[in-house]
Amino acid sequence: MNSFLASHPNARVRNIYELDGDRVVEIEWWENTNRIILDPKTYIQGIISYKMRVKLRKFGDARKTAEFFYRITPPEKQSALWHLTGQLSLELPQCYEVAEPNNPVIVKPKRRNTKTKKVKKLIQHTLPLSGISAQLHTMNIEDGGVPLSEQ
């Protein structure tokens, strides 16, 4: 979580709570869109604000893909107190295209074996005494011994 916060400027943890033994973390952050300079004192710029809710295991890895929301504030014309340098006066539709943000936390499902193995029940069969085992058994009983097993 700390590395995520460090890699996203203006990010802050909004809320952390426990749910079913896991932690749910809500993070918010925002960023400015590309700045388009109209003249040396005015520019156009918009803002993209993000909200993300992710469920983390005890060890910190994501349990499932995060719920990801974003809102793009339309660009506004703003004036600057300093002298701007850069690309001047392009048409707005040509130069101001904001790419749709992607979810930063995506968990791919693990491949599961589609065939399930049926567990066979173990059956214990009884075997009659024969040969030398039958003789040892009868000698044991004749000597007053306790029958160990008839099978």
PDB file of C-alpha atoms in Angstrom:
ATOM      1  CA  MET A   1       0.000   0.000   0.000  1.00  0.00           C
ATOM      2  CA  ASN A   2       2.868   2.366   0.789  1.00  0.00           C
ATOM      3  CA  SER A   3       4.434   1.792  -2.624  1.00  0.00           C
ATOM      4  CA  PHE A   4       1.073   2.474  -4.291  1.00  0.00           C
ATOM      5  CA  LEU A   5       0.695   5.736  -2.379  1.00  0.00           C
ATOM      6  CA  ALA A   6       4.262   6.733  -3.232  1.00  0.00           C
ATOM      7  CA  SER A   7       3.764   6.054  -6.952  1.00  0.00           C
ATOM      8  CA  HIS A   8       0.536   8.080  -7.214  1.00  0.00           C
ATOM      9  CA  PRO A   9       0.891  11.783  -6.436  1.00  0.00           C
ATOM     10  CA  ASN A  10      -1.864  13.435  -4.371  1.00  0.00           C
ATOM     11  CA  ALA A  11      -3.013  10.010  -3.077  1.00  0.00           C
ATOM     12  CA  ARG A  12      -4.413   9.544   0.394  1.00  0.00           C
ATOM     13  CA  VAL A  13      -6.033   6.730   2.330  1.00  0.00           C
ATOM     14  CA  ARG A  14      -9.653   7.634   2.897  1.00  0.00           C
ATOM     15  CA  ASN A  15     -10.771   4.727   5.067  1.00  0.00           C
ATOM     16  CA  ILE A  16      -9.594   1.305   6.334  1.00  0.00           C
ATOM     17  CA  TYR A  17     -11.951  -1.211   7.909  1.00  0.00           C
ATOM     18  CA  GLU A  18     -12.121  -4.943   8.673  1.00  0.00           C
ATOM     19  CA  LEU A  19     -14.491  -7.192   6.727  1.00  0.00           C
ATOM     20  CA  ASP A  20     -14.576 -10.991   7.046  1.00  0.00           C
ATOM     21  CA  GLY A  21     -11.043 -11.111   8.473  1.00  0.00           C
ATOM     22  CA  ASP A  22      -9.619  -9.023   5.588  1.00  0.00           C
ATOM     23  CA  ARG A  23      -8.921  -5.307   5.377  1.00  0.00           C
ATOM     24  CA  VAL A  24     -10.797  -3.065   2.971  1.00  0.00           C
ATOM     25  CA  VAL A  25      -8.840   0.040   1.987  1.00  0.00           C
ATOM     26  CA  GLU A  26     -10.362   3.075   0.279  1.00  0.00           C
ATOM     27  CA  ILE A  27      -7.886   5.342  -1.529  1.00  0.00           C
ATOM     28  CA  GLU A  28      -8.502   8.647  -3.300  1.00  0.00           C
ATOM     29  CA  TRP A  29      -6.184  10.608  -5.564  1.00  0.00           C
ATOM     30  CA  TRP A  30      -6.324  13.159  -8.345  1.00  0.00           C
ATOM     31  CA  GLU A  31      -4.161  14.339 -11.186  1.00  0.00           C
ATOM     32  CA  ASN A  32      -4.180  17.137 -13.707  1.00  0.00           C
ATOM     33  CA  THR A  33      -4.704  16.399 -17.374  1.00  0.00           C
ATOM     34  CA  ASN A  34      -2.336  17.704 -20.017  1.00  0.00           C
ATOM     35  CA  ARG A  35      -1.986  21.471 -20.033  1.00  0.00           C
ATOM     36  CA  ILE A  36      -2.754  23.228 -23.327  1.00  0.00           C
ATOM     37  CA  ILE A  37      -1.327  26.725 -23.594  1.00  0.00           C
ATOM     38  CA  LEU A  38      -3.505  29.193 -25.523  1.00  0.00           C
ATOM     39  CA  ASP A  39      -1.332  32.282 -25.123  1.00  0.00           C
ATOM     40  CA  PRO A  40       1.513  33.268 -22.768  1.00  0.00           C
ATOM     41  CA  LYS A  41      -0.945  34.019 -19.908  1.00  0.00           C
ATOM     42  CA  THR A  42      -3.804  31.498 -20.348  1.00  0.00           C
ATOM     43  CA  TYR A  43      -4.045  27.726 -20.524  1.00  0.00           C
ATOM     44  CA  ILE A  44      -6.640  24.964 -20.468  1.00  0.00           C
ATOM     45  CA  GLN A  45      -6.441  22.099 -18.000  1.00  0.00           C
ATOM     46  CA  GLY A  46      -8.798  19.514 -16.519  1.00  0.00           C
ATOM     47  CA  ILE A  47      -8.671  17.247 -13.481  1.00  0.00           C
ATOM     48  CA  ILE A  48      -9.206  13.498 -13.125  1.00  0.00           C
ATOM     49  CA  SER A  49     -10.205  12.325  -9.648  1.00  0.00           C
ATOM     50  CA  TYR A  50     -10.027   8.659  -8.706  1.00  0.00           C
ATOM     51  CA  LYS A  51     -11.553   6.477  -5.981  1.00  0.00           C
ATOM     52  CA  MET A  52     -10.575   2.886  -5.377  1.00  0.00           C
ATOM     53  CA  ARG A  53     -11.786   0.280  -2.882  1.00  0.00           C
ATOM     54  CA  VAL A  54      -9.697  -2.879  -2.604  1.00  0.00           C
ATOM     55  CA  LYS A  55      -9.984  -5.897  -0.310  1.00  0.00           C
ATOM     56  CA  LEU A  56      -6.590  -7.016   1.010  1.00  0.00           C
ATOM     57  CA  ARG A  57      -5.584 -10.296   2.611  1.00  0.00           C
ATOM     58  CA  LYS A  58      -3.696 -10.332   5.907  1.00  0.00           C
ATOM     59  CA  PHE A  59      -0.360 -10.360   4.060  1.00  0.00           C
ATOM     60  CA  GLY A  60      -1.283  -7.315   1.945  1.00  0.00           C
ATOM     61  CA  ASP A  61      -2.005  -8.797  -1.494  1.00  0.00           C
ATOM     62  CA  ALA A  62      -5.334  -8.092  -3.147  1.00  0.00           C
ATOM     63  CA  ARG A  63      -8.061 -10.712  -2.757  1.00  0.00           C
ATOM     64  CA  LYS A  64      -9.972  -9.599  -5.857  1.00  0.00           C
ATOM     65  CA  THR A  65      -9.984  -6.858  -8.475  1.00  0.00           C
ATOM     66  CA  ALA A  66     -10.504  -3.426  -6.950  1.00  0.00           C
ATOM     67  CA  GLU A  67     -13.660  -1.367  -7.337  1.00  0.00           C
ATOM     68  CA  PHE A  68     -12.401   1.591  -9.373  1.00  0.00           C
ATOM     69  CA  PHE A  69     -14.215   4.854 -10.032  1.00  0.00           C
ATOM     70  CA  TYR A  70     -13.030   7.997 -11.775  1.00  0.00           C
ATOM     71  CA  ARG A  71     -14.467  11.372 -12.693  1.00  0.00           C
ATOM     72  CA  ILE A  72     -13.070  13.655 -15.373  1.00  0.00           C
ATOM     73  CA  THR A  73     -13.674  17.329 -14.705  1.00  0.00           C
ATOM     74  CA  PRO A  74     -14.015  19.151 -18.040  1.00  0.00           C
ATOM     75  CA  PRO A  75     -11.096  21.387 -18.939  1.00  0.00           C
ATOM     76  CA  GLU A  76     -11.355  25.019 -17.941  1.00  0.00           C
ATOM     77  CA  LYS A  77      -9.599  28.094 -19.208  1.00  0.00           C
ATOM     78  CA  GLN A  78      -7.276  29.433 -16.510  1.00  0.00           C
ATOM     79  CA  SER A  79      -4.925  32.377 -16.318  1.00  0.00           C
ATOM     80  CA  ALA A  80      -1.388  32.235 -14.978  1.00  0.00           C
ATOM     81  CA  LEU A  81       0.610  34.878 -13.114  1.00  0.00           C
ATOM     82  CA  TRP A  82       3.791  33.740 -14.834  1.00  0.00           C
ATOM     83  CA  HIS A  83       4.820  33.624 -18.486  1.00  0.00           C
ATOM     84  CA  LEU A  84       3.865  30.267 -20.062  1.00  0.00           C
ATOM     85  CA  THR A  85       5.982  28.570 -22.695  1.00  0.00           C
ATOM     86  CA  GLY A  86       5.016  25.641 -24.855  1.00  0.00           C
ATOM     87  CA  GLN A  87       2.664  24.756 -27.675  1.00  0.00           C
ATOM     88  CA  LEU A  88       0.371  27.652 -28.489  1.00  0.00           C
ATOM     89  CA  SER A  89      -3.197  27.877 -29.824  1.00  0.00           C
ATOM     90  CA  LEU A  90      -4.063  24.450 -31.218  1.00  0.00           C
ATOM     91  CA  GLU A  91      -7.686  23.630 -31.801  1.00  0.00           C
ATOM     92  CA  LEU A  92      -9.212  22.092 -28.687  1.00  0.00           C
ATOM     93  CA  PRO A  93     -10.700  18.944 -30.309  1.00  0.00           C
ATOM     94  CA  GLN A  94      -7.351  18.131 -31.942  1.00  0.00           C
ATOM     95  CA  CYS A  95      -5.144  18.376 -28.895  1.00  0.00           C
ATOM     96  CA  TYR A  96      -7.320  17.679 -25.874  1.00  0.00           C
ATOM     97  CA  GLU A  97      -8.125  14.023 -25.755  1.00  0.00           C
ATOM     98  CA  VAL A  98      -8.130  12.469 -22.284  1.00  0.00           C
ATOM     99  CA  ALA A  99      -7.421   8.747 -22.231  1.00  0.00           C
ATOM    100  CA  GLU A 100      -9.820   6.663 -20.163  1.00  0.00           C
ATOM    101  CA  PRO A 101      -8.111   5.554 -16.918  1.00  0.00           C
ATOM    102  CA  ASN A 102      -7.529   1.872 -16.212  1.00  0.00           C
ATOM    103  CA  ASN A 103      -8.042   0.018 -12.944  1.00  0.00           C
ATOM    104  CA  PRO A 104      -4.603  -0.189 -11.253  1.00  0.00           C
ATOM    105  CA  VAL A 105      -5.440  -3.320  -9.202  1.00  0.00           C
ATOM    106  CA  ILE A 106      -6.554  -6.261 -11.334  1.00  0.00           C
ATOM    107  CA  VAL A 107      -6.402  -9.798  -9.957  1.00  0.00           C
ATOM    108  CA  LYS A 108      -6.436 -12.534 -12.578  1.00  0.00           C
ATOM    109  CA  PRO A 109      -8.432 -15.602 -11.555  1.00  0.00           C
ATOM    110  CA  LYS A 110      -6.408 -18.733 -10.968  1.00  0.00           C
ATOM    111  CA  ARG A 111      -6.936 -21.607 -13.364  1.00  0.00           C
ATOM    112  CA  ARG A 112      -8.796 -24.386 -11.698  1.00  0.00           C
ATOM    113  CA  ASN A 113      -8.874 -27.974 -12.802  1.00  0.00           C
ATOM    114  CA  THR A 114     -12.278 -28.538 -14.365  1.00  0.00           C
ATOM    115  CA  LYS A 115     -12.250 -32.262 -13.675  1.00  0.00           C
ATOM    116  CA  THR A 116     -12.903 -33.153 -10.092  1.00  0.00           C
ATOM    117  CA  LYS A 117     -11.504 -36.363  -8.793  1.00  0.00           C
ATOM    118  CA  LYS A 118     -14.001 -38.633  -7.132  1.00  0.00           C
ATOM    119  CA  VAL A 119     -12.813 -40.015  -3.841  1.00  0.00           C
ATOM    120  CA  LYS A 120     -13.175 -43.773  -3.793  1.00  0.00           C
ATOM    121  CA  LYS A 121     -14.453 -45.284  -0.601  1.00  0.00           C
ATOM    122  CA  LEU A 122     -12.110 -47.796   0.898  1.00  0.00           C
ATOM    123  CA  ILE A 123     -13.629 -51.199   1.542  1.00  0.00           C
ATOM    124  CA  GLN A 124     -11.849 -53.656   3.806  1.00  0.00           C
ATOM    125  CA  HIS A 125     -12.366 -57.251   2.769  1.00  0.00           C
ATOM    126  CA  THR A 126     -12.005 -60.169   5.158  1.00  0.00           C
ATOM    127  CA  LEU A 127      -9.759 -63.053   4.248  1.00  0.00           C
ATOM    128  CA  PRO A 128     -10.127 -66.582   5.705  1.00  0.00           C
ATOM    129  CA  LEU A 129      -7.156 -68.175   7.415  1.00  0.00           C
ATOM    130  CA  SER A 130      -5.487 -70.844   5.344  1.00  0.00           C
ATOM    131  CA  GLY A 131      -2.319 -72.864   5.318  1.00  0.00           C
ATOM    132  CA  ILE A 132       0.312 -72.043   7.953  1.00  0.00           C
ATOM    133  CA  SER A 133      -1.692 -69.143   9.389  1.00  0.00           C
ATOM    134  CA  ALA A 134      -4.609 -71.488  10.193  1.00  0.00           C
ATOM    135  CA  GLN A 135      -2.206 -73.928  11.926  1.00  0.00           C
ATOM    136  CA  LEU A 136      -0.615 -71.114  13.997  1.00  0.00           C
ATOM    137  CA  HIS A 137      -4.065 -69.911  14.965  1.00  0.00           C
ATOM    138  CA  THR A 138      -5.227 -73.335  16.145  1.00  0.00           C
ATOM    139  CA  MET A 139      -1.961 -73.873  18.107  1.00  0.00           C
ATOM    140  CA  ASN A 140      -2.423 -70.502  19.804  1.00  0.00           C
ATOM    141  CA  ILE A 141      -5.970 -71.403  20.859  1.00  0.00           C
ATOM    142  CA  GLU A 142      -4.926 -74.913  22.081  1.00  0.00           C
ATOM    143  CA  ASP A 143      -2.241 -73.388  24.309  1.00  0.00           C
ATOM    144  CA  GLY A 144      -4.904 -71.205  25.965  1.00  0.00           C
ATOM    145  CA  GLY A 145      -4.116 -68.114  24.021  1.00  0.00           C
ATOM    146  CA  VAL A 146      -6.618 -65.480  23.125  1.00  0.00           C
ATOM    147  CA  PRO A 147      -7.661 -65.515  19.478  1.00  0.00           C
ATOM    148  CA  LEU A 148      -6.007 -62.537  17.892  1.00  0.00           C
ATOM    149  CA  SER A 149      -8.157 -62.521  14.833  1.00  0.00           C
ATOM    150  CA  GLU A 150     -10.376 -64.896  12.946  1.00  0.00           C
ATOM    151  CA  GLN A 151      -9.742 -63.178   9.680  1.00  0.00           C
TER     152      GLN A 151
END
